mmCIF file of C-alpha atoms in Angstrom:
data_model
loop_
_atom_site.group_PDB
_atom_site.id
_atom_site.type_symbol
_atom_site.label_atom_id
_atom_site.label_comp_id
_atom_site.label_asym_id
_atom_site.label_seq_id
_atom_site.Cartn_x
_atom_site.Cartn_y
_atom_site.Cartn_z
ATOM 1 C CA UNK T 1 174.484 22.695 21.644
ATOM 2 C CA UNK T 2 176.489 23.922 24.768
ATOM 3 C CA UNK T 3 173.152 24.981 26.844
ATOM 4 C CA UNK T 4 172.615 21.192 26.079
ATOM 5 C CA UNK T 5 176.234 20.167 27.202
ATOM 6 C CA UNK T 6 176.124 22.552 30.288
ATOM 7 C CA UNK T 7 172.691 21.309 31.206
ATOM 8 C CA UNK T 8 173.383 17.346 30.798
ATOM 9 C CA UNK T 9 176.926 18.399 33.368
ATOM 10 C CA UNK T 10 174.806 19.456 35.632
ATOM 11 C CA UNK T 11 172.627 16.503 35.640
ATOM 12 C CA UNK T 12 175.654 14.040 36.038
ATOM 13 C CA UNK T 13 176.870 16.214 38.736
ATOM 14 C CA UNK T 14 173.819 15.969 40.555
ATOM 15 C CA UNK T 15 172.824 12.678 39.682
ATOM 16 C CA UNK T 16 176.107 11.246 40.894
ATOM 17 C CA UNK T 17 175.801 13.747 44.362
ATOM 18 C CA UNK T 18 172.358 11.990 44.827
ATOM 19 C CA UNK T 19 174.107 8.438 44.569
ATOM 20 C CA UNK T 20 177.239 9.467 46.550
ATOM 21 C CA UNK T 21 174.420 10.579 49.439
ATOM 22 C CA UNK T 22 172.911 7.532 48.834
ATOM 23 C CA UNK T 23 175.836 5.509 49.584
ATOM 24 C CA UNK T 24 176.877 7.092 52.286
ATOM 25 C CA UNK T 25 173.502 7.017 53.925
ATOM 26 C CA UNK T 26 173.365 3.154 53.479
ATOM 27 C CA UNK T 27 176.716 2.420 54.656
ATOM 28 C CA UNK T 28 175.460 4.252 57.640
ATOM 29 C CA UNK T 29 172.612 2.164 57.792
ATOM 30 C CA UNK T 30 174.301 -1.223 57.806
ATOM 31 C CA UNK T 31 177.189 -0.269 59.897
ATOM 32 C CA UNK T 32 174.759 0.725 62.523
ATOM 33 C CA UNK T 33 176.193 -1.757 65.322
ATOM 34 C CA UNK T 34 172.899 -3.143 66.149
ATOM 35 C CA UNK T 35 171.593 -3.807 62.728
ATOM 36 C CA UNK T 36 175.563 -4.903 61.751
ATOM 37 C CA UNK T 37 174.959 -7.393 64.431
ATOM 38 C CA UNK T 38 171.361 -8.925 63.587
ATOM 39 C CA UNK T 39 172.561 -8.762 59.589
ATOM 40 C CA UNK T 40 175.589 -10.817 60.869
ATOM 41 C CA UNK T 41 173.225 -13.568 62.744
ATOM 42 C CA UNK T 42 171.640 -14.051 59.367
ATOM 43 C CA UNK T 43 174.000 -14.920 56.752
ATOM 44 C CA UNK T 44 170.816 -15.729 53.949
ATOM 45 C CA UNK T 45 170.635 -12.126 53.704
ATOM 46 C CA UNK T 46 172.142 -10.407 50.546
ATOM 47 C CA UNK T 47 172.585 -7.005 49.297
ATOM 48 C CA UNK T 48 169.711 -7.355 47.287
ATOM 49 C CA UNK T 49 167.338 -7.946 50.214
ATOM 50 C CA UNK T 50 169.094 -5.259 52.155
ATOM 51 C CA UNK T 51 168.390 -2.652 49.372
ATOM 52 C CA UNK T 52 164.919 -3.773 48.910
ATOM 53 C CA UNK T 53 164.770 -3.609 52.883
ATOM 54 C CA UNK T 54 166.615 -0.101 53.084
ATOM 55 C CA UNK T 55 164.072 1.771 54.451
ATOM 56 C CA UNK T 56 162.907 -0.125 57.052
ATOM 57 C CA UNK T 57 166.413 -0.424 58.211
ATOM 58 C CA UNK T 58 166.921 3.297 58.212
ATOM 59 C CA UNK T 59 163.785 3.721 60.305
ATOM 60 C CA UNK T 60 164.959 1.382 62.542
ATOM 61 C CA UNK T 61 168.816 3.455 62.484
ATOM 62 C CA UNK T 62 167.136 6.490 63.329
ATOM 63 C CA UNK T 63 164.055 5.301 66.135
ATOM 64 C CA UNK T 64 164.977 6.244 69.651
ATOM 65 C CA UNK T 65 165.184 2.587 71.129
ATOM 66 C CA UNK T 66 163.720 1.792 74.605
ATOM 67 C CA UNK T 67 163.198 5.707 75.650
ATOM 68 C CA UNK T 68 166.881 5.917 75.051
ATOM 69 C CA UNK T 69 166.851 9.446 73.073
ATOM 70 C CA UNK T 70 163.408 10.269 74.345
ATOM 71 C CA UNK T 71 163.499 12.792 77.348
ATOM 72 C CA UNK T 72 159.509 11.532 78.029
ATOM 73 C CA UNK T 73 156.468 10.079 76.429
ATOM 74 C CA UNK T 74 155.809 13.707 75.112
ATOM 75 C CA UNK T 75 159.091 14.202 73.451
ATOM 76 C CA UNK T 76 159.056 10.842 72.069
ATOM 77 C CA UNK T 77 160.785 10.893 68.866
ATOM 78 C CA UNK T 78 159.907 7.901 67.198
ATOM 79 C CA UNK T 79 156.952 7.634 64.239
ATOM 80 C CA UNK T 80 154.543 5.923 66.843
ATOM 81 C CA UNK T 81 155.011 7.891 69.700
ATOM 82 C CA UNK T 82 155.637 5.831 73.004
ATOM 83 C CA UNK T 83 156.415 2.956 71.465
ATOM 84 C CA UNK T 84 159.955 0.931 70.844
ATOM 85 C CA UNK T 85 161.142 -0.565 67.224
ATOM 86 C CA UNK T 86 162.736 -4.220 67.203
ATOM 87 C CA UNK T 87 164.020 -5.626 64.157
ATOM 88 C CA UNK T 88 162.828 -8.974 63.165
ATOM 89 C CA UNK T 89 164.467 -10.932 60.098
ATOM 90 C CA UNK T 90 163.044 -14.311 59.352
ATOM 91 C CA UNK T 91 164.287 -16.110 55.811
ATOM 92 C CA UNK T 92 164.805 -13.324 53.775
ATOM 93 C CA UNK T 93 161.988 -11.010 55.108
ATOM 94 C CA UNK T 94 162.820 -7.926 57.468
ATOM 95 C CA UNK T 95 160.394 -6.421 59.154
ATOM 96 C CA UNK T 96 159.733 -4.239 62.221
ATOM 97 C CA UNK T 97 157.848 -4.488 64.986
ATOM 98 C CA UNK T 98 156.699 -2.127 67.642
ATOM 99 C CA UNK T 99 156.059 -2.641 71.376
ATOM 100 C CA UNK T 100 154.927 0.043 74.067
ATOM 101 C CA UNK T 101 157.668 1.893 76.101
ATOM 102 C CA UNK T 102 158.347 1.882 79.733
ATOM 103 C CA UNK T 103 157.453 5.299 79.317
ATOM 104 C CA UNK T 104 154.191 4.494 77.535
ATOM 105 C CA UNK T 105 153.871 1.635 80.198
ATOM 106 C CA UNK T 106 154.000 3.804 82.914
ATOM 107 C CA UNK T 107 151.879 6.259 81.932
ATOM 108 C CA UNK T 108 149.158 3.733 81.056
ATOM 109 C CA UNK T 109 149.437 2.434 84.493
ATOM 110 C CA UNK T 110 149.071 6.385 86.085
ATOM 111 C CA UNK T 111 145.918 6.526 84.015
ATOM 112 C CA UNK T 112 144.577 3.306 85.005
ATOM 113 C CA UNK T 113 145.400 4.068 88.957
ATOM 114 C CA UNK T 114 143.584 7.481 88.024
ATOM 115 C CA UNK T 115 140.620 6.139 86.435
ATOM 116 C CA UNK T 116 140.265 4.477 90.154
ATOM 117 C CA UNK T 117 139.280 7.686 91.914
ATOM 118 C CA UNK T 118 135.492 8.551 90.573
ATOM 119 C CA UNK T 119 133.901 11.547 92.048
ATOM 120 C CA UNK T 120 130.768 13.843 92.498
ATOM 121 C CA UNK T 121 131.674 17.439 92.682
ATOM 122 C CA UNK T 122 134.862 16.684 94.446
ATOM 123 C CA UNK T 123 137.181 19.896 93.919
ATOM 124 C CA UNK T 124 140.843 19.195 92.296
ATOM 125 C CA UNK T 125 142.270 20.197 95.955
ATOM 126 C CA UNK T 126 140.458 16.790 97.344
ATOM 127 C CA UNK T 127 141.197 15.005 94.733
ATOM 128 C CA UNK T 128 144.894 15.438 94.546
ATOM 129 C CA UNK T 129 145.133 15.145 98.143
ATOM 130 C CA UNK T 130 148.877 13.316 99.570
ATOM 131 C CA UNK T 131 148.905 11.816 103.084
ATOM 132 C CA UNK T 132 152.226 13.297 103.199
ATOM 133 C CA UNK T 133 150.841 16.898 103.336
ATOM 134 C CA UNK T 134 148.817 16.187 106.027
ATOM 135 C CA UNK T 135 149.093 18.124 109.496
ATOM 136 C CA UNK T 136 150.405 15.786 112.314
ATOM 137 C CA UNK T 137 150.793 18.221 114.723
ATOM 138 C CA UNK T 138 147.978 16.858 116.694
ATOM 139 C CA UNK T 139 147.158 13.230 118.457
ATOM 140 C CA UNK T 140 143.916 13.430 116.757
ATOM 141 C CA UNK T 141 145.124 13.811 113.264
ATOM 142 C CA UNK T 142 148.078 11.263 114.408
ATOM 143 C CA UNK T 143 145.175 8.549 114.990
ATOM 144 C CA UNK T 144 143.418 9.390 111.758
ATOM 145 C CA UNK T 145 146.723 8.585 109.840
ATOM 146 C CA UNK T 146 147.165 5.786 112.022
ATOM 147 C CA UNK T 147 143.565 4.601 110.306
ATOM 148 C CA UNK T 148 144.437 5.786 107.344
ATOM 149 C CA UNK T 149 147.091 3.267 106.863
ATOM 150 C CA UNK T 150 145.817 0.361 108.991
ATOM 151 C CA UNK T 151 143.084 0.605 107.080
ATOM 152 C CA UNK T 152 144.794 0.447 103.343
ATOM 153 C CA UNK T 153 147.191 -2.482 105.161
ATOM 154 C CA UNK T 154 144.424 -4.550 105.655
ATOM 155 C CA UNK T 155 141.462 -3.730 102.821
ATOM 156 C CA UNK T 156 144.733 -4.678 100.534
ATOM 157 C CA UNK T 157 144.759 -7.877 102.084
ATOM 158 C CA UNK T 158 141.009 -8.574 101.662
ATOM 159 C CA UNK T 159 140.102 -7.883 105.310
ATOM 160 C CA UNK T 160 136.989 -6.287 106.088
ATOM 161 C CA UNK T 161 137.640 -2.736 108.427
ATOM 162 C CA UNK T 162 134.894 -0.477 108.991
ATOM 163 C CA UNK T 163 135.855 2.843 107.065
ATOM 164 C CA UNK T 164 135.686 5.928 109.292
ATOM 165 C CA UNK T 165 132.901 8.347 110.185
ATOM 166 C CA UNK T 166 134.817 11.989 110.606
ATOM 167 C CA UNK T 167 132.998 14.529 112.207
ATOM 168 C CA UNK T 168 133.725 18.394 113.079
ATOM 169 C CA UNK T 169 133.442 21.873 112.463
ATOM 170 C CA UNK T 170 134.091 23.351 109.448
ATOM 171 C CA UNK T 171 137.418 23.924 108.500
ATOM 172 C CA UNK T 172 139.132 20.854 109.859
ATOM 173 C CA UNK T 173 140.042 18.861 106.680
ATOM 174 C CA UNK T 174 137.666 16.238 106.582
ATOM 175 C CA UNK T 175 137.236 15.857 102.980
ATOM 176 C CA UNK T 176 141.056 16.331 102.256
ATOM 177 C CA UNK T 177 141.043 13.087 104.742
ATOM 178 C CA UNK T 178 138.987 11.319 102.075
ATOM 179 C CA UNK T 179 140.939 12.775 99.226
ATOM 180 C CA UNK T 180 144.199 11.237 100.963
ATOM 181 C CA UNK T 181 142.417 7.578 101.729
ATOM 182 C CA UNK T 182 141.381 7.710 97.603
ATOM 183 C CA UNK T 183 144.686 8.320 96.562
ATOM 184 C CA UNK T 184 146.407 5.492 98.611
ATOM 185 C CA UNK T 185 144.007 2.978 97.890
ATOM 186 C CA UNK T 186 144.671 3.728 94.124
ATOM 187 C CA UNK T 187 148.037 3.028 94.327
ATOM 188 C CA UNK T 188 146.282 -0.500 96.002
ATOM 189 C CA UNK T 189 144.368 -1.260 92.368
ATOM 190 C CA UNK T 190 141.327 -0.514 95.209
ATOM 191 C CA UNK T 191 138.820 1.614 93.425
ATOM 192 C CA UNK T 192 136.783 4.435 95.409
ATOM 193 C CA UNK T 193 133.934 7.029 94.900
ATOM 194 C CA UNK T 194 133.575 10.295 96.625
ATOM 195 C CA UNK T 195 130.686 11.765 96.810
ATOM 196 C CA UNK T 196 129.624 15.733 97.937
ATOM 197 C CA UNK T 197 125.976 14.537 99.679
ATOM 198 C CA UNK T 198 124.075 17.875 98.968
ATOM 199 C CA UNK T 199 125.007 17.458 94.681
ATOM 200 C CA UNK T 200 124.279 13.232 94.886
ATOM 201 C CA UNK T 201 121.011 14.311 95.925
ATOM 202 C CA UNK T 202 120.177 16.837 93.598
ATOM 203 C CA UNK T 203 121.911 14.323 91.699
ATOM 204 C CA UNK T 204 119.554 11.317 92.397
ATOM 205 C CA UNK T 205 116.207 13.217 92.082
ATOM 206 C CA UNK T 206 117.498 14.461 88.615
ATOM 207 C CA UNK T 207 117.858 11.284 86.888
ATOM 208 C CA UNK T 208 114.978 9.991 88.419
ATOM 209 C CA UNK T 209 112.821 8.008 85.497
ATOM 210 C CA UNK T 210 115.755 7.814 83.294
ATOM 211 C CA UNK T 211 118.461 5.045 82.750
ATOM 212 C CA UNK T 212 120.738 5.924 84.622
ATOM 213 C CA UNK T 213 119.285 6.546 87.820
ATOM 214 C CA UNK T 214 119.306 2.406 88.369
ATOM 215 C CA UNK T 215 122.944 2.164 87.076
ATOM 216 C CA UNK T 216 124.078 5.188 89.542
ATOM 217 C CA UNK T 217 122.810 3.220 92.667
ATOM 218 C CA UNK T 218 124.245 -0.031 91.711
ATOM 219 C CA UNK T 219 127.245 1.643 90.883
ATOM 220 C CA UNK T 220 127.196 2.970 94.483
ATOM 221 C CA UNK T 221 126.673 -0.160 95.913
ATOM 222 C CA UNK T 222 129.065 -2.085 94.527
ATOM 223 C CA UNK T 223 132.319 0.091 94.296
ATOM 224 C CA UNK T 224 134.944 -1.769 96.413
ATOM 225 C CA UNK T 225 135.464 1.787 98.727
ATOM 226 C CA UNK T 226 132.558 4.397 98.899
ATOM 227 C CA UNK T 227 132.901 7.705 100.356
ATOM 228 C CA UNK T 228 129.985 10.376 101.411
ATOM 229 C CA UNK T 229 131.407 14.422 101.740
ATOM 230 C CA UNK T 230 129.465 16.138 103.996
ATOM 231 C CA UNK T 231 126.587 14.085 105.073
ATOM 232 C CA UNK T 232 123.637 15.979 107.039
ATOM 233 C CA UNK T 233 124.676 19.304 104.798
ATOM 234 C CA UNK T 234 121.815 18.054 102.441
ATOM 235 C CA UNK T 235 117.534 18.419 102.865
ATOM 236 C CA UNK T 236 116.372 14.887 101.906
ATOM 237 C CA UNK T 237 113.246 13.461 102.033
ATOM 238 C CA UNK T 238 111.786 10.294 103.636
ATOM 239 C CA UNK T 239 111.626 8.214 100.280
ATOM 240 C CA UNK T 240 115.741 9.238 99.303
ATOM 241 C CA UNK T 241 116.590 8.345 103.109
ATOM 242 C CA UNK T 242 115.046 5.195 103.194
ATOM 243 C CA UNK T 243 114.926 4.490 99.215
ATOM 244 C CA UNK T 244 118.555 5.444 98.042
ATOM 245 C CA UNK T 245 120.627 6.384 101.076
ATOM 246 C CA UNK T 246 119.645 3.282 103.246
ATOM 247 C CA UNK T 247 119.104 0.994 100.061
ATOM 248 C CA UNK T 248 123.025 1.657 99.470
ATOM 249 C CA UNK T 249 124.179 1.419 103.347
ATOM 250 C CA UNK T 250 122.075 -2.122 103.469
ATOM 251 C CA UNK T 251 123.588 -3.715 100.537
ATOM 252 C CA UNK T 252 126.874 -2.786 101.587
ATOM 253 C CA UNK T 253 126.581 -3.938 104.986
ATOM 254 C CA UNK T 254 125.593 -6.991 103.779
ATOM 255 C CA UNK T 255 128.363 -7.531 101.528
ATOM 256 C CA UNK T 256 130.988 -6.059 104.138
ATOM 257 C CA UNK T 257 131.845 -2.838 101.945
ATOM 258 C CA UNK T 258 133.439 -0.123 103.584
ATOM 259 C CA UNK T 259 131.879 3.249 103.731
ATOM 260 C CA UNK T 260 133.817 6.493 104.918
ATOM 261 C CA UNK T 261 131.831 9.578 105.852
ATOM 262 C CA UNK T 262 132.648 13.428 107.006
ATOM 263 C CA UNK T 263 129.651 15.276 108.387
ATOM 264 C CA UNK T 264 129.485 18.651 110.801
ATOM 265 C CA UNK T 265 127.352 16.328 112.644
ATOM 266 C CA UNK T 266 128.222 13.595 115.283
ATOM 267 C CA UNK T 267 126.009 10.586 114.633
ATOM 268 C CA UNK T 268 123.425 12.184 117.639
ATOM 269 C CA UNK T 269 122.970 15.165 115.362
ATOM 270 C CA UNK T 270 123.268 13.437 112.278
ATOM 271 C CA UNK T 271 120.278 11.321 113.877
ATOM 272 C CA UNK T 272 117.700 14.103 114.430
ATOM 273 C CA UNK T 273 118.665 15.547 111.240
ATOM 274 C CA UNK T 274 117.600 12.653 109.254
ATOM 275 C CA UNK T 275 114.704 12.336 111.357
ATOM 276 C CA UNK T 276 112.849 15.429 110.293
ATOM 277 C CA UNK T 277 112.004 15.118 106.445
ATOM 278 C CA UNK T 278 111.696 18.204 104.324
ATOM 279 C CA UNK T 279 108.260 18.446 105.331
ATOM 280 C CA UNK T 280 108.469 18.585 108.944
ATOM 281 C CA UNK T 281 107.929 15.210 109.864
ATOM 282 C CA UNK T 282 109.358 13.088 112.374
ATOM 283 C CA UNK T 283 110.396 9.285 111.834
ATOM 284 C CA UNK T 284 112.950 8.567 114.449
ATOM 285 C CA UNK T 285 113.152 4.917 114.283
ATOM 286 C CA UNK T 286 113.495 4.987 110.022
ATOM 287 C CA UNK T 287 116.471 7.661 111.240
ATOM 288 C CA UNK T 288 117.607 5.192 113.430
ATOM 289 C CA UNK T 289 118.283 2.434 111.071
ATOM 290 C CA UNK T 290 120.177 4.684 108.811
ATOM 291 C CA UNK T 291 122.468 5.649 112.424
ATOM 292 C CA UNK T 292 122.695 2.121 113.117
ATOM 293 C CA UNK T 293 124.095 0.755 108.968
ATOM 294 C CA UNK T 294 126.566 3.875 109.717
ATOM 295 C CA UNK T 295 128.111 2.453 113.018
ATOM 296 C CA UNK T 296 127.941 -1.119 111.544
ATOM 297 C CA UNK T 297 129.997 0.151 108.789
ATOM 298 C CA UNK T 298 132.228 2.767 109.874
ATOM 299 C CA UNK T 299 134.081 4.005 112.767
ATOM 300 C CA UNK T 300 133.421 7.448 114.479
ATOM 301 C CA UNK T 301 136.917 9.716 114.716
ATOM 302 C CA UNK T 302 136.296 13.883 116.347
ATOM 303 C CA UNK T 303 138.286 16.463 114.448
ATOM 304 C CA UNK T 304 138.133 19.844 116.336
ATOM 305 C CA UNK T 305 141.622 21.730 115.582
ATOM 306 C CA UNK T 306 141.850 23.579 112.249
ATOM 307 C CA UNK T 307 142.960 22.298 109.038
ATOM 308 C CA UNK T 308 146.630 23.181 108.264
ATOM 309 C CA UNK T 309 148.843 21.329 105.457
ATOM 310 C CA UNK T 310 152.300 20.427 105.428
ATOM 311 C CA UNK T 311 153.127 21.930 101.906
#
């Protein structure tokens, strides 16, 4: 009979520590000053539908409310991560409800200005490329930012401006120059494609007679800003000169879409390059009309000092 006694003690002991804890724990709960508050605004509400509502309340208690307790969207503490609890009571039913962050919000909005910049064998470098790293310890580079911006100013306006056709020697940041006009059209909403010539057109002739070889040149058409790395670095033939590269510089002509190009070649060399196919012919006036969609949609800019950034 005494294991029995000693046993049911126990029991009571623990029973009554559990009850205790829960008591305490609820009083927590409801004196919470925000939920003491919204109980207080709704007088309908018993202690019946608090219990029944207990947990809910405690979940609310113990959320992290509007990135208050969160350090970041990664250290978010809450049970949907990135997202802040509100409390809604209507009659007798409590419920909660969960909205997105300015944490989550701002991330979202990062991704989406991301998602902006597409690009074709681009390297990171390029592609996180800040016009305040660039070298301005030149007039030439001075004018280019000068571009840079005027041209941003008024694209973001819905003004046509002829993109830019950067040409020089190796090693004088041309494609970091593209990387920089990407990234501050993004934070514009103004989507852009960069493209390394020499992979689009091993690109091109790959997907040629499947689906997406269509959807890639309408896609190229039609971006709002398009951007060519390294044009003349490539061996094309006639048919992708006239067929892809001039289809895409004619549409967007036509429809007043800027293009931005870097090349080792001035638009003279550029010219004679495109006139000798991969086969040793010479078409100079199909050459020609690719020259003359270039000049009617960009402007030509020299680089000739070396490439040096500002980090």
């Amino acid at each position: 009979m005494e294991p029995i006694q000693s046993a049911m003690k126990k029991w009571m002991k623990e029973n009554k520590k559990m009850k205790d804890n829960f008591t305490q724990q609820r009083n927590k709960v409801i004196n919470d000053p925000e939920i003491k508050q919204k109980l207080s605004e709704h007088v309908e509400i018993d202690e019946q539908d608090i219990n029944r509502n207990l947990m809910k309340l405690y979940e609310y208690q113990q959320a992290s409310k509007n990135c208050a307790d969160c350090p970041n969207l990664e250290g978010c503490k809450n049970i949907l991560k990135g997202y802040t609890p509100h409390l809604d009571i209507d009659g007798k039913d409590i419920s909660l409800r969960y909205e997105k962050c300015k944490n989550k919000v701002h991330e979202e909005a990062q991704l989406e200005k991301e998602s902006l910049v597409r690009s074709l064998y681009i390297p990171k470098q390029i592609k996180e490329a800040d016009l305040a790293n660039m070298d301005r310890n030149s007039y030439e580079r001075q004018e280019v930012i000068r571009e840079i911006i005027e041209f941003v100013q008024n694209y973001s306006k819905g003004e046509f401006r002829r993109g830019l056709y950067i040409h020089g020697p190796f090693g004088t940041g041309k494609s970091y120059i593209l990387g920089v006009i990407a990234n501050e059209l993004k934070k514009q909403y103004i989507q852009s494609d960069i493209i390394y010539m020499p992979e689009f057109v091993r690109e091109i002739k790959a997907s040629i007679g499947n689906d997406s070889f269509q959807s890639k040149i309408e896609s190229f058409k039609k971006v709002q800003v398009l951007m060519f790395d390294d044009i003349g670095a490539e061996s094309i033939s006639p048919w992708f000169r006239d067929e892809v590269l001039g289809a895409i510089l004619q549409y967007r002509m036509m429809e007043e879409l800027p293009v931005f190009f870097t090349s080792n070649y001035n638009l003279e060399q550029l010219e004679d390059h495109l006139s000798t196919s991969n086969r040793g012919d010479v078409e100079t006036i199909k050459a020609g009309r690719i020259i003359e969609r270039i000049t009617q949609l960009s402007k030509p800019i020299e680089l000739t000092s070396r490439y040096r950034t500002n980090e």
